[in-house]
Amino acid sequence: MPTRTFSFGLWTLMNAGADPFGAPTRAPLDALHAISGLAAHSVGAFELHAEDLIPSGSSGAERDRMIREARARMADTGIVCDACGSSLFTEPVFKDGALVSNEARVRSLALARYKDAIDVGHLLGAPLFNIWGGRDGSEVEASRSPIEALKRLRDAFNNLADYIARQGYAMRLSIEPKPNEPRGDLYISTVGHALGFIATLEHPDRVGVVPELAHAAMAGLNPAHEVAHALYAGKLFGLHLNAQRPLRFDQDLRFGGAGLKDSFFVVKLLEDENWPLPRTFDAHPYRTTDEQGVWSFVQGCIRAYEVLADKVAQFNADAEVRTLLAEIREWDHTAETGSVSPHRGFAYERLDHLVFEILTGTRVH
Ligand code: GLO
Ligand code: MG
């Protein structure tokens, strides 16, 4: 039996089907209902923005009550919180950026808000605080030097990492890169940008990356390679699974809803490397989905992962695949002297077709 844990962003279930061109199409779930519903569907963990649970502007008493209620549901069901963040990007005051805003008092406000959200994450037992800087970008390049933006981001991440350490919280920080949307260009666009940036911090060991498959596809990148770079650097602190047609607006499709082969190779990487952390889904139920359908969305994401994990096992056990891969390894280990023929054939046509047959369930032995 696989022991992997699945997780959903609470915001994915609370999404009411609105898009930039249209109003909501279903009643939003409230956060507590989303937590209980996930647990009832055997989901082991959830991620949230602090504001998903505690709407911004709530009183201190209201905040404490919501945290108490969430913790009670977690204790009753065993579901855990695997990451917390903040949805600052929704608020008009952060329209020119939270951590990179050209107004110092807005940057201070953002830091204070992130610290409040970090406290909420700590109270829910979250081991990770994940920052997707949705407004930390620009449309008007002349408005801010990108170097200045990176310095502001560096100061902010140093400040937040320091806060977590001073509070004694057992929590790491992560950056979720995205190339664009809602800003014309976001400053930390890909896993590579994030890794380069993290190396400039005071304590790079405290900060990692949460790649999202849709964000990689929006940049036209191979999602498995994005995830691999984070893994290889020891920085894969989390992962957002979903689906996306390349080079478009952020579609956030159900995992398995597009890019089957890319999804397969991401699952293969995670399973082959025994990545231990929760597989988190960050997708939107379609706008055409009703309230009941939200739970088929949940089941669909999980089932797609499990089916692909079975396909990975089938691929790894397939005798012909194994022979082809053994041959490839052999070439690598043979210390050849003499000339190298440019005309040598590689059996990749067959190897790739075997992937196709395994994925389509048409492999005949
Ligand atoms: C949007 C992001 C967003 C983040 C979330 C993390 O494109 O994927 O959903 O994952 O805000 O806190
Ligand atoms: Mg995400």
Short mmCIF file of C-alpha atoms and ligand atoms in Angstrom, two decimals:
data_model
loop_
_atom_site.label_atom_id
_atom_site.label_comp_id
_atom_site.label_asym_id
_atom_site.label_seq_id
_atom_site.Cartn_x
_atom_site.Cartn_y
_atom_site.Cartn_z
CA MET A 1 0.00 0.00 0.00
CA PRO A 2 1.41 3.42 -0.87
CA THR A 3 2.03 5.53 2.21
CA ARG A 4 2.07 8.83 0.38
CA THR A 5 0.02 11.70 1.78
CA PHE A 6 -2.20 13.88 -0.39
CA SER A 7 -3.02 17.48 0.38
CA PHE A 8 -5.20 20.24 -1.09
CA GLY A 9 -5.02 23.99 -0.78
CA LEU A 10 -8.20 24.98 1.08
CA TRP A 11 -8.58 27.79 -1.44
CA THR A 12 -8.99 25.22 -4.22
CA LEU A 13 -12.21 23.95 -2.62
CA MET A 14 -13.37 27.39 -1.52
CA ASN A 15 -13.07 28.62 -5.09
CA ALA A 16 -16.58 29.56 -6.22
CA GLY A 17 -15.99 29.46 -9.97
CA ALA A 18 -15.41 33.18 -10.59
CA ASP A 19 -12.92 34.16 -13.28
CA PRO A 20 -11.73 37.54 -14.58
CA PHE A 21 -14.71 37.62 -16.95
CA GLY A 22 -17.47 36.12 -14.84
CA ALA A 23 -19.11 35.98 -11.45
CA PRO A 24 -19.15 32.94 -9.13
CA THR A 25 -21.13 29.93 -10.31
CA ARG A 26 -21.44 28.00 -7.04
CA ALA A 27 -21.65 28.71 -3.33
CA PRO A 28 -18.18 28.82 -1.74
CA LEU A 29 -17.33 26.19 0.85
CA ASP A 30 -16.22 27.60 4.15
CA ALA A 31 -12.77 26.67 5.42
CA LEU A 32 -13.93 24.41 8.26
CA HIS A 33 -16.25 22.50 5.96
CA ALA A 34 -13.38 22.14 3.49
CA ILE A 35 -11.11 20.69 6.22
CA SER A 36 -13.74 18.18 7.38
CA GLY A 37 -14.70 17.29 3.81
CA LEU A 38 -11.09 16.59 2.88
CA ALA A 39 -10.65 14.38 5.93
CA ALA A 40 -13.87 12.55 5.01
CA HIS A 41 -12.37 11.89 1.58
CA SER A 42 -9.26 10.34 3.21
CA VAL A 43 -7.04 13.31 2.40
CA GLY A 44 -4.25 13.45 4.99
CA ALA A 45 -3.26 17.11 4.86
CA PHE A 46 -4.25 20.58 3.76
CA GLU A 47 -2.49 23.81 2.91
CA LEU A 48 -4.08 27.19 3.44
CA HIS A 49 -3.70 30.92 3.32
CA ALA A 50 -4.22 32.19 6.87
CA GLU A 51 -6.99 34.38 5.40
CA ASP A 52 -8.84 31.31 4.06
CA LEU A 53 -9.58 30.50 7.69
CA ILE A 54 -9.44 33.96 9.23
CA PRO A 55 -10.75 36.58 6.79
CA SER A 56 -8.61 39.69 6.85
CA GLY A 57 -10.06 42.28 9.25
CA SER A 58 -11.28 39.63 11.74
CA SER A 59 -11.02 40.53 15.43
CA GLY A 60 -8.46 38.82 17.67
CA ALA A 61 -11.24 36.87 19.36
CA GLU A 62 -12.58 35.70 16.02
CA ARG A 63 -9.07 34.64 14.95
CA ASP A 64 -8.59 32.60 18.12
CA ARG A 65 -12.00 30.98 17.74
CA MET A 66 -11.32 29.95 14.13
CA ILE A 67 -7.93 28.51 15.05
CA ARG A 68 -9.54 26.58 17.93
CA GLU A 69 -12.22 25.21 15.63
CA ALA A 70 -9.74 24.23 12.93
CA ARG A 71 -7.54 22.49 15.49
CA ALA A 72 -10.54 20.64 16.90
CA ARG A 73 -11.42 19.33 13.44
CA MET A 74 -7.81 18.35 12.88
CA ALA A 75 -7.70 16.49 16.20
CA ASP A 76 -11.04 14.76 15.47
CA THR A 77 -10.06 13.56 12.02
CA GLY A 78 -6.26 13.30 12.06
CA ILE A 79 -5.83 15.63 9.08
CA VAL A 80 -2.75 17.84 9.40
CA CYS A 81 -1.74 21.22 8.01
CA ASP A 82 1.31 20.81 5.79
CA ALA A 83 1.80 24.44 4.74
CA CYS A 84 0.49 27.91 5.43
CA GLY A 85 0.73 31.10 3.38
CA SER A 86 -1.04 34.41 2.97
CA SER A 87 -3.31 35.75 0.25
CA LEU A 88 -1.96 39.31 0.41
CA PHE A 89 -2.16 39.38 -3.38
CA THR A 90 -5.97 39.80 -3.21
CA GLU A 91 -5.81 43.09 -1.30
CA PRO A 92 -5.81 46.46 -3.08
CA VAL A 93 -3.16 47.93 -0.77
CA PHE A 94 -0.65 45.46 -2.23
CA LYS A 95 -1.49 46.31 -5.84
CA ASP A 96 2.11 47.38 -6.60
CA GLY A 97 3.62 44.50 -4.70
CA ALA A 98 3.75 43.32 -1.12
CA LEU A 99 7.45 42.80 -0.51
CA VAL A 100 8.65 44.87 -3.50
CA SER A 101 6.22 47.79 -3.35
CA ASN A 102 7.75 51.19 -3.99
CA GLU A 103 6.13 52.39 -0.73
CA ALA A 104 8.15 51.50 2.36
CA ARG A 105 5.05 51.51 4.58
CA VAL A 106 3.35 48.99 2.29
CA ARG A 107 6.40 46.73 2.50
CA SER A 108 6.32 47.00 6.30
CA LEU A 109 2.63 46.20 6.32
CA ALA A 110 3.26 43.13 4.16
CA LEU A 111 5.97 41.90 6.53
CA ALA A 112 3.67 42.37 9.51
CA ARG A 113 0.89 40.51 7.72
CA TYR A 114 3.20 37.66 6.76
CA LYS A 115 4.32 37.40 10.39
CA ASP A 116 0.69 37.19 11.53
CA ALA A 117 0.13 34.42 9.00
CA ILE A 118 3.30 32.64 10.16
CA ASP A 119 1.88 32.69 13.70
CA VAL A 120 -1.35 31.14 12.41
CA GLY A 121 0.65 28.47 10.57
CA HIS A 122 2.57 27.71 13.75
CA LEU A 123 -0.65 27.33 15.76
CA LEU A 124 -1.92 24.87 13.15
CA GLY A 125 1.35 22.91 13.26
CA ALA A 126 2.42 23.80 9.70
CA PRO A 127 6.04 22.80 8.99
CA LEU A 128 6.23 25.19 6.04
CA PHE A 129 5.33 28.79 5.26
CA ASN A 130 4.99 29.08 1.49
CA ILE A 131 5.14 32.46 -0.20
CA TRP A 132 3.77 32.94 -3.67
CA GLY A 133 4.44 36.63 -4.29
CA GLY A 134 1.56 37.13 -6.68
CA ARG A 135 1.90 40.92 -6.72
CA ASP A 136 5.69 41.01 -6.51
CA GLY A 137 6.22 41.88 -10.13
CA SER A 138 5.61 44.71 -12.55
CA GLU A 139 3.98 45.83 -15.75
CA VAL A 140 5.92 49.08 -16.05
CA GLU A 141 9.58 48.18 -16.17
CA ALA A 142 10.59 51.81 -15.64
CA SER A 143 8.80 51.85 -12.29
CA ARG A 144 11.43 49.88 -10.37
CA SER A 145 14.85 48.47 -11.04
CA PRO A 146 14.68 44.67 -10.94
CA ILE A 147 17.86 44.76 -8.86
CA GLU A 148 16.09 46.97 -6.31
CA ALA A 149 13.17 44.51 -6.32
CA LEU A 150 15.53 41.60 -5.62
CA LYS A 151 17.18 43.50 -2.77
CA ARG A 152 13.78 44.20 -1.24
CA LEU A 153 12.84 40.55 -1.59
CA ARG A 154 16.14 39.50 -0.03
CA ASP A 155 15.66 41.83 2.94
CA ALA A 156 12.12 40.56 3.41
CA PHE A 157 13.02 36.86 3.28
CA ASN A 158 15.92 37.43 5.67
CA ASN A 159 13.56 39.27 7.99
CA LEU A 160 10.90 36.51 7.88
CA ALA A 161 13.44 33.70 8.33
CA ASP A 162 14.85 35.58 11.29
CA TYR A 163 11.37 36.03 12.78
CA ILE A 164 10.67 32.28 12.52
CA ALA A 165 14.00 31.48 14.19
CA ARG A 166 13.50 34.04 16.99
CA GLN A 167 10.03 32.69 17.70
CA GLY A 168 11.49 29.18 17.89
CA TYR A 169 9.00 27.86 15.34
CA ALA A 170 9.75 24.52 13.68
CA MET A 171 8.93 25.93 10.29
CA ARG A 172 10.76 26.38 7.02
CA LEU A 173 10.12 29.00 4.36
CA SER A 174 9.52 28.44 0.68
CA ILE A 175 9.12 30.43 -2.50
CA GLU A 176 6.58 29.41 -5.13
CA PRO A 177 7.77 30.72 -8.50
CA LYS A 178 5.48 31.80 -11.34
CA PRO A 179 6.38 33.65 -14.55
CA ASN A 180 3.44 36.04 -14.70
CA GLU A 181 -0.22 36.57 -13.71
CA PRO A 182 -1.60 38.57 -12.10
CA ARG A 183 1.42 40.85 -12.74
CA GLY A 184 2.79 41.26 -16.24
CA ASP A 185 6.10 39.80 -15.04
CA LEU A 186 6.82 38.34 -11.63
CA TYR A 187 10.39 38.68 -10.34
CA ILE A 188 10.80 35.06 -9.21
CA SER A 189 9.57 33.28 -12.32
CA THR A 190 10.92 29.75 -12.29
CA VAL A 191 12.63 27.26 -10.00
CA GLY A 192 15.96 28.43 -11.40
CA HIS A 193 15.20 32.04 -10.42
CA ALA A 194 14.21 30.88 -6.94
CA LEU A 195 17.35 28.81 -6.43
CA GLY A 196 19.58 31.65 -7.58
CA PHE A 197 17.77 34.06 -5.30
CA ILE A 198 17.86 31.76 -2.25
CA ALA A 199 21.65 31.55 -2.55
CA THR A 200 21.79 35.31 -1.84
CA LEU A 201 20.03 34.99 1.55
CA GLU A 202 21.65 35.09 4.98
CA HIS A 203 20.49 31.56 5.80
CA PRO A 204 19.86 29.80 2.49
CA ASP A 205 19.31 26.50 4.33
CA ARG A 206 16.03 27.79 5.81
CA VAL A 207 14.39 28.54 2.47
CA GLY A 208 13.29 26.18 -0.30
CA VAL A 209 11.07 26.04 -3.35
CA VAL A 210 7.51 24.92 -4.06
CA PRO A 211 7.29 24.41 -7.81
CA GLU A 212 3.86 24.29 -9.41
CA LEU A 213 3.33 22.27 -12.59
CA ALA A 214 1.02 24.87 -14.17
CA HIS A 215 3.53 27.64 -13.54
CA ALA A 216 6.29 25.67 -15.27
CA ALA A 217 4.03 24.97 -18.25
CA MET A 218 3.05 28.65 -18.45
CA ALA A 219 6.74 29.37 -19.01
CA GLY A 220 6.93 26.63 -21.64
CA LEU A 221 9.20 24.55 -19.41
CA ASN A 222 9.31 20.83 -18.75
CA PRO A 223 7.65 20.45 -15.31
CA ALA A 224 9.67 17.34 -14.43
CA HIS A 225 12.89 19.28 -15.04
CA GLU A 226 11.66 22.14 -12.86
CA VAL A 227 10.89 19.74 -10.04
CA ALA A 228 14.20 17.91 -10.61
CA HIS A 229 16.23 21.08 -10.15
CA ALA A 230 14.57 21.72 -6.80
CA LEU A 231 15.06 18.09 -5.73
CA TYR A 232 18.68 17.99 -6.84
CA ALA A 233 19.42 21.13 -4.85
CA GLY A 234 17.76 19.63 -1.75
CA LYS A 235 15.17 22.39 -1.98
CA LEU A 236 11.92 20.62 -2.84
CA PHE A 237 10.07 21.73 0.31
CA GLY A 238 6.66 21.25 -1.31
CA LEU A 239 4.99 20.85 -4.69
CA HIS A 240 1.74 22.05 -6.30
CA LEU A 241 0.23 19.51 -8.65
CA ASN A 242 -2.27 20.49 -11.31
CA ALA A 243 -2.45 20.60 -15.10
CA GLN A 244 -2.05 23.28 -17.71
CA ARG A 245 -1.77 23.73 -21.45
CA PRO A 246 1.58 25.40 -22.09
CA LEU A 247 2.06 29.13 -22.57
CA ARG A 248 -1.43 30.21 -21.51
CA PHE A 249 -3.05 32.02 -18.63
CA ASP A 250 -2.94 30.08 -15.37
CA GLN A 251 -5.52 27.37 -16.01
CA ASP A 252 -5.06 25.38 -12.79
CA LEU A 253 -6.74 22.32 -14.27
CA ARG A 254 -7.44 19.19 -12.24
CA PHE A 255 -4.33 16.99 -12.01
CA GLY A 256 -4.54 14.67 -15.02
CA GLY A 257 -6.72 17.17 -16.93
CA ALA A 258 -3.97 17.98 -19.47
CA GLY A 259 -0.36 17.08 -20.22
CA LEU A 260 -0.62 13.37 -19.42
CA LYS A 261 2.95 12.52 -20.34
CA ASP A 262 4.41 15.47 -18.44
CA SER A 263 2.34 14.49 -15.40
CA PHE A 264 3.58 10.91 -15.69
CA PHE A 265 7.22 12.00 -15.64
CA VAL A 266 6.66 14.24 -12.62
CA VAL A 267 5.07 11.34 -10.73
CA LYS A 268 7.89 9.07 -11.91
CA LEU A 269 10.47 11.46 -10.53
CA LEU A 270 8.74 11.77 -7.14
CA GLU A 271 8.16 8.05 -6.80
CA ASP A 272 11.60 6.97 -8.08
CA GLU A 273 13.27 9.42 -5.69
CA ASN A 274 10.95 8.45 -2.78
CA TRP A 275 10.17 12.10 -2.14
CA PRO A 276 8.67 11.97 1.35
CA LEU A 277 6.44 15.06 1.54
CA PRO A 278 2.72 15.46 0.81
CA ARG A 279 1.55 15.62 -2.80
CA THR A 280 -0.43 18.86 -2.75
CA PHE A 281 -3.04 19.76 -5.35
CA ASP A 282 -3.49 23.40 -6.30
CA ALA A 283 -6.11 23.41 -9.02
CA HIS A 284 -9.58 24.84 -9.55
CA PRO A 285 -12.69 22.79 -10.03
CA TYR A 286 -14.07 23.84 -13.43
CA ARG A 287 -16.40 26.83 -13.47
CA THR A 288 -19.11 24.44 -14.68
CA THR A 289 -18.75 22.31 -11.53
CA ASP A 290 -21.44 22.43 -8.84
CA GLU A 291 -20.90 22.07 -5.10
CA GLN A 292 -21.16 18.29 -5.24
CA GLY A 293 -18.75 18.16 -8.16
CA VAL A 294 -16.05 19.77 -6.03
CA TRP A 295 -15.65 16.41 -4.30
CA SER A 296 -15.32 14.55 -7.61
CA PHE A 297 -12.60 17.07 -8.39
CA VAL A 298 -10.85 15.99 -5.17
CA GLN A 299 -11.23 12.31 -5.97
CA GLY A 300 -10.13 12.88 -9.57
CA CYS A 301 -6.87 14.56 -8.57
CA ILE A 302 -5.97 11.77 -6.17
CA ARG A 303 -7.01 8.98 -8.49
CA ALA A 304 -4.99 10.50 -11.35
CA TYR A 305 -1.89 10.50 -9.14
CA GLU A 306 -2.46 6.92 -8.03
CA VAL A 307 -3.07 5.71 -11.57
CA LEU A 308 0.11 7.41 -12.75
CA ALA A 309 2.05 5.96 -9.82
CA ASP A 310 0.83 2.49 -10.89
CA LYS A 311 1.96 3.28 -14.43
CA VAL A 312 5.36 4.22 -13.08
CA ALA A 313 5.58 0.86 -11.31
CA GLN A 314 4.52 -0.88 -14.54
CA PHE A 315 7.12 1.05 -16.54
CA ASN A 316 9.88 0.26 -14.05
CA ALA A 317 8.99 -3.46 -14.06
CA ASP A 318 8.51 -3.86 -17.81
CA ALA A 319 11.04 -6.37 -19.17
CA GLU A 320 11.52 -4.62 -22.51
CA VAL A 321 11.88 -1.22 -20.88
CA ARG A 322 14.43 -2.67 -18.49
CA THR A 323 16.43 -4.21 -21.34
CA LEU A 324 16.48 -0.92 -23.24
CA LEU A 325 17.52 1.04 -20.17
CA ALA A 326 20.20 -1.56 -19.32
CA GLU A 327 21.61 -1.14 -22.83
CA ILE A 328 21.76 2.61 -22.37
CA ARG A 329 23.60 2.22 -19.07
CA GLU A 330 25.99 -0.20 -20.73
CA TRP A 331 27.05 2.37 -23.34
CA ASP A 332 27.80 4.74 -20.53
CA HIS A 333 29.96 2.25 -18.70
CA THR A 334 31.88 0.97 -21.70
CA ALA A 335 35.15 2.85 -21.87
CA GLU A 336 35.33 3.12 -25.63
CA THR A 337 38.45 4.05 -27.40
CA GLY A 338 38.64 4.87 -31.05
CA SER A 339 36.17 6.79 -33.15
CA VAL A 340 32.57 7.56 -32.22
CA SER A 341 30.07 6.96 -35.00
CA PRO A 342 27.57 9.75 -35.59
CA HIS A 343 25.37 7.19 -37.31
CA ARG A 344 24.79 4.95 -34.34
CA GLY A 345 21.08 4.43 -33.71
CA PHE A 346 19.49 4.89 -30.30
CA ALA A 347 16.44 2.78 -29.46
CA TYR A 348 14.52 5.81 -28.19
CA GLU A 349 11.66 5.43 -30.69
CA ARG A 350 10.77 2.14 -29.06
CA LEU A 351 11.35 3.41 -25.54
CA ASP A 352 9.08 6.40 -26.06
CA HIS A 353 6.44 4.26 -27.71
CA LEU A 354 6.50 1.92 -24.73
CA VAL A 355 5.69 4.92 -22.53
CA PHE A 356 2.76 5.63 -24.84
CA GLU A 357 1.50 2.04 -24.66
CA ILE A 358 1.81 1.93 -20.89
CA LEU A 359 -0.02 5.23 -20.50
CA THR A 360 -2.80 4.25 -22.88
CA GLY A 361 -3.17 0.78 -21.34
CA THR A 362 -2.42 -0.86 -24.70
CA ARG A 363 0.81 -2.66 -23.78
CA VAL A 364 0.46 -6.33 -24.71
CA HIS A 365 2.89 -8.82 -23.24
C1 GLO B 1 -1.30 31.00 -7.91
C2 GLO B 1 -0.64 30.17 -6.92
C3 GLO B 1 -1.34 30.22 -5.57
C4 GLO B 1 -0.39 29.77 -4.49
C5 GLO B 1 -0.91 30.04 -3.09
C6 GLO B 1 0.14 29.62 -2.06
O1 GLO B 1 -1.03 30.97 -9.08
O2 GLO B 1 -0.51 28.87 -7.38
O3 GLO B 1 -2.49 29.43 -5.59
O4 GLO B 1 -0.09 28.42 -4.61
O5 GLO B 1 -1.22 31.38 -2.96
O6 GLO B 1 -0.12 30.18 -0.82
MG MG B 2 0.22 27.13 -6.32
#
